[in-house]
Coordinates of C-alpha atoms in Angstrom, one line a residue:
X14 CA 26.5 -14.4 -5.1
X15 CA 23.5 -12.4 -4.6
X16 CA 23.1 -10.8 -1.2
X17 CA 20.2 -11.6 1.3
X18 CA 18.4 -8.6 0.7
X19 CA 18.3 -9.4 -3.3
X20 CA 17.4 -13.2 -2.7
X21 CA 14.6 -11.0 -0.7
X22 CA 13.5 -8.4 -2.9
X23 CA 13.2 -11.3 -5.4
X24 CA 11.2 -13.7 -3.6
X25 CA 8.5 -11.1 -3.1
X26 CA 8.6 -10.2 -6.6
X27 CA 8.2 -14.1 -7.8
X28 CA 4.8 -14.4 -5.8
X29 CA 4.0 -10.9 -6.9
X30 CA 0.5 -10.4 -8.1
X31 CA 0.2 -8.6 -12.0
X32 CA -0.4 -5.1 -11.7
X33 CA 0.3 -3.2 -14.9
X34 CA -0.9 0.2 -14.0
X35 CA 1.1 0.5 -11.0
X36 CA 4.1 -1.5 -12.7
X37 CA 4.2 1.3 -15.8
X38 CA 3.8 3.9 -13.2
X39 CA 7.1 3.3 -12.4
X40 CA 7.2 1.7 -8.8
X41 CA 10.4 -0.5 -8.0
X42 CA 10.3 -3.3 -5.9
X43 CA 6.6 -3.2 -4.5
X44 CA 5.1 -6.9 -4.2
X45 CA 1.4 -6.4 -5.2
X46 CA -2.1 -7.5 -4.3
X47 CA -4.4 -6.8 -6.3
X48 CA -8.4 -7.2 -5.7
X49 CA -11.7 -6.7 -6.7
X50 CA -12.9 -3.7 -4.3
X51 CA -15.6 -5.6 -3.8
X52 CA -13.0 -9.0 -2.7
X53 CA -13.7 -7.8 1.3
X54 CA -12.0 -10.5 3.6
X55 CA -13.9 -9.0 6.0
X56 CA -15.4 -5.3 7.3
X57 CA -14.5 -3.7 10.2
X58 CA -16.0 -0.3 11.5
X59 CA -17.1 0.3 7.9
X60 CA -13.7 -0.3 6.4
X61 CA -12.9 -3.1 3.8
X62 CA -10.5 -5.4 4.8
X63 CA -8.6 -6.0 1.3
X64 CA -5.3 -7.2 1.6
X65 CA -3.1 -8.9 5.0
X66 CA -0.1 -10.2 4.3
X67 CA 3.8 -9.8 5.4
X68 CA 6.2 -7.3 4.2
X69 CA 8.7 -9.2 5.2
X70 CA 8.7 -13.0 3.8
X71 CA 11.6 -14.3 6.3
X72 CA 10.3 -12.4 9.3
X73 CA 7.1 -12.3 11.5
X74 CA 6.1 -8.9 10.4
X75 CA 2.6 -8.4 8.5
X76 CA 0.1 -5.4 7.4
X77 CA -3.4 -5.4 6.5
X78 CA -5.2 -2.6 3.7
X79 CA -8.4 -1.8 4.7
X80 CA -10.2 1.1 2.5
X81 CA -13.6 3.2 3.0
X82 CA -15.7 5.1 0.2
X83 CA -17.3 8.3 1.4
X84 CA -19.8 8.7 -1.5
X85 CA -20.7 12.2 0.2
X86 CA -17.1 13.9 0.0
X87 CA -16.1 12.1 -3.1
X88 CA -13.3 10.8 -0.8
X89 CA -11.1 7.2 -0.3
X90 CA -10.2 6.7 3.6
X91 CA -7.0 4.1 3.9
X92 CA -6.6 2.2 7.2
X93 CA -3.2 0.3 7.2
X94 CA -2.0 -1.9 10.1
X95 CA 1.4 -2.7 10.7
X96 CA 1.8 -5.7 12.8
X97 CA 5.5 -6.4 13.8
X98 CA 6.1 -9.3 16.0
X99 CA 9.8 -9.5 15.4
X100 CA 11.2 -7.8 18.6
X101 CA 14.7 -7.3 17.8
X102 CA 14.1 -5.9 14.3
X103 CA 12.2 -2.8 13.2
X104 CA 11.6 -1.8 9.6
X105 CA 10.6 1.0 7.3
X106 CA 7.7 0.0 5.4
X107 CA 6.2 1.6 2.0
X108 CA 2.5 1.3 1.0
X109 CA 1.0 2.0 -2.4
X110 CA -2.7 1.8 -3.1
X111 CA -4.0 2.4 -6.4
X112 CA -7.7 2.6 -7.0
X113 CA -8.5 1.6 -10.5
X114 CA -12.0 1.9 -12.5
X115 CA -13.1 -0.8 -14.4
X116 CA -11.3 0.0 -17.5
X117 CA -7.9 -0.4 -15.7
X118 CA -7.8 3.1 -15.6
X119 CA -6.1 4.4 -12.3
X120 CA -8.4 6.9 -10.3
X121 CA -6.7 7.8 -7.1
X122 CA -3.3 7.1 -5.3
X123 CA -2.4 6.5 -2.1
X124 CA 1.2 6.7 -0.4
X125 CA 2.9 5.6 3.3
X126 CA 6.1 5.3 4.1
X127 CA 5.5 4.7 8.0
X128 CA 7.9 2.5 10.7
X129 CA 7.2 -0.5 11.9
X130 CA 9.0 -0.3 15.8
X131 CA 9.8 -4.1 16.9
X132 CA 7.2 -6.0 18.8
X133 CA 4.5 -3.4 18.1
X134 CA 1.0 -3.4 16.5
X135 CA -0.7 0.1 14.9
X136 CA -3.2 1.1 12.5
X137 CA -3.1 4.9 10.6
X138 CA -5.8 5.9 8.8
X139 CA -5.7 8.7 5.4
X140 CA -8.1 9.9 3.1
X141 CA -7.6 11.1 -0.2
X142 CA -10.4 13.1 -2.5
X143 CA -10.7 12.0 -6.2
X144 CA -11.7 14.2 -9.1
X145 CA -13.8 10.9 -10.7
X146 CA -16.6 9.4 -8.4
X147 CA -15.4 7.0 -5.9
X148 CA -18.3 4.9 -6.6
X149 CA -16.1 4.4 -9.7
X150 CA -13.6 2.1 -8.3
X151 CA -13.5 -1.3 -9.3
X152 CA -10.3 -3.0 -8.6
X153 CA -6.5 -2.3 -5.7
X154 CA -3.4 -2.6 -6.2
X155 CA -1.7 -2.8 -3.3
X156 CA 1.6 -2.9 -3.2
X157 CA 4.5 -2.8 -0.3
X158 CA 8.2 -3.2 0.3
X159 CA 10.9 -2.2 2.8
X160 CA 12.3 0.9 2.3
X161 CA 14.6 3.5 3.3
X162 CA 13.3 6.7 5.7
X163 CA 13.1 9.5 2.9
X164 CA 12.1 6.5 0.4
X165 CA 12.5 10.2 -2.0
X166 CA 11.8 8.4 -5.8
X167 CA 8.4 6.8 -4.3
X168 CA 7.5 9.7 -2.0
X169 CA 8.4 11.9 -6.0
X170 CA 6.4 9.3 -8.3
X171 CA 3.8 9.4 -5.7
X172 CA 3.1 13.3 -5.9
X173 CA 3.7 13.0 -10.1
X174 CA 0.3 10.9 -10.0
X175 CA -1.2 12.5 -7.8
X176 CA -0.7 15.9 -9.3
X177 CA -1.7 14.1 -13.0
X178 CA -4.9 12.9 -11.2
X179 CA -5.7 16.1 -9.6
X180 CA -6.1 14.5 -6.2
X181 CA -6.2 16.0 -2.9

């Protein structure tokens, strides 16, 4: 009999979006939204609002994506917003963003692996600098899950790409 957190981790995975770069990359577990970077649901301050949805599927917990281009510093700023509205359960929460060019071809990388305190609401914001223009970008995965404090394999596979795509 499979546990709650399986039935979970499969769930998410079922209404999963298709993401081969990021899947071959070697993430586990992520559910994915992927998007044109032009697929705004709205702008706010500047910033594309890409992706809000829940990281938890049984639980009133959601996050929102939002990215800026700074054509100027060749550099990716990425807003995240963890909304949890659960206030008896708190949660660590991975983020993966991967900017891809229209070839598929991934460009930059972002990582978080930030907690979500009960019955609170924040956004962080991080840039990264890509070695390829940013004007480039075409398409974002972004992909999230639960995860453990040290989250050490995503936090390692994270600073493989990075270091293969020569990001800062």
């Amino acid at each position: 009999m499979p546990t709650l957190k399986q039935l979970s981790i499969a769930l998410g995975l079922l209404t999963s979006d298709h993401s081969p770069v990021p899947n071959e990359d070697g993430w586990q577990n992520y559910v994915w939204r992927v998007h044109a970077a032009q697929e705004c649901l709205d702008v706010e301050d500047g910033y594309c609002v890409l992706v809000q949805d829940k990281w938890d599927w049984k639980r009133p917990q959601y996050y929102s994506f939002s990215f800026r281009l700074d054509p100027k510093t060749n550099s990716v700023t990425s807003r995240i917003t963890l909304r949890n509205e659960d206030t008896e359960d708190d949660d660590q929460v991975c983020v993966v963003a991967s900017f891809l060019n229209a070839a598929g071809q991934e460009v930059g990388i972002f990582f978080a692996n930030w907690r979500a305190l009960p019955g609170r609401s924040y956004s962080r914001e991080a840039p990264i600098w890509l070695t390829t223009d940013v004007k480039e970008i075409a398409t974002v995965a972004v992909g999230t899950k639960q995860c453990d404090v040290r989250a050490t394999a995503d936090a390692e596979n994270f600073y493989r790409i990075r270091m293969e795509l020569k990001q800062r």
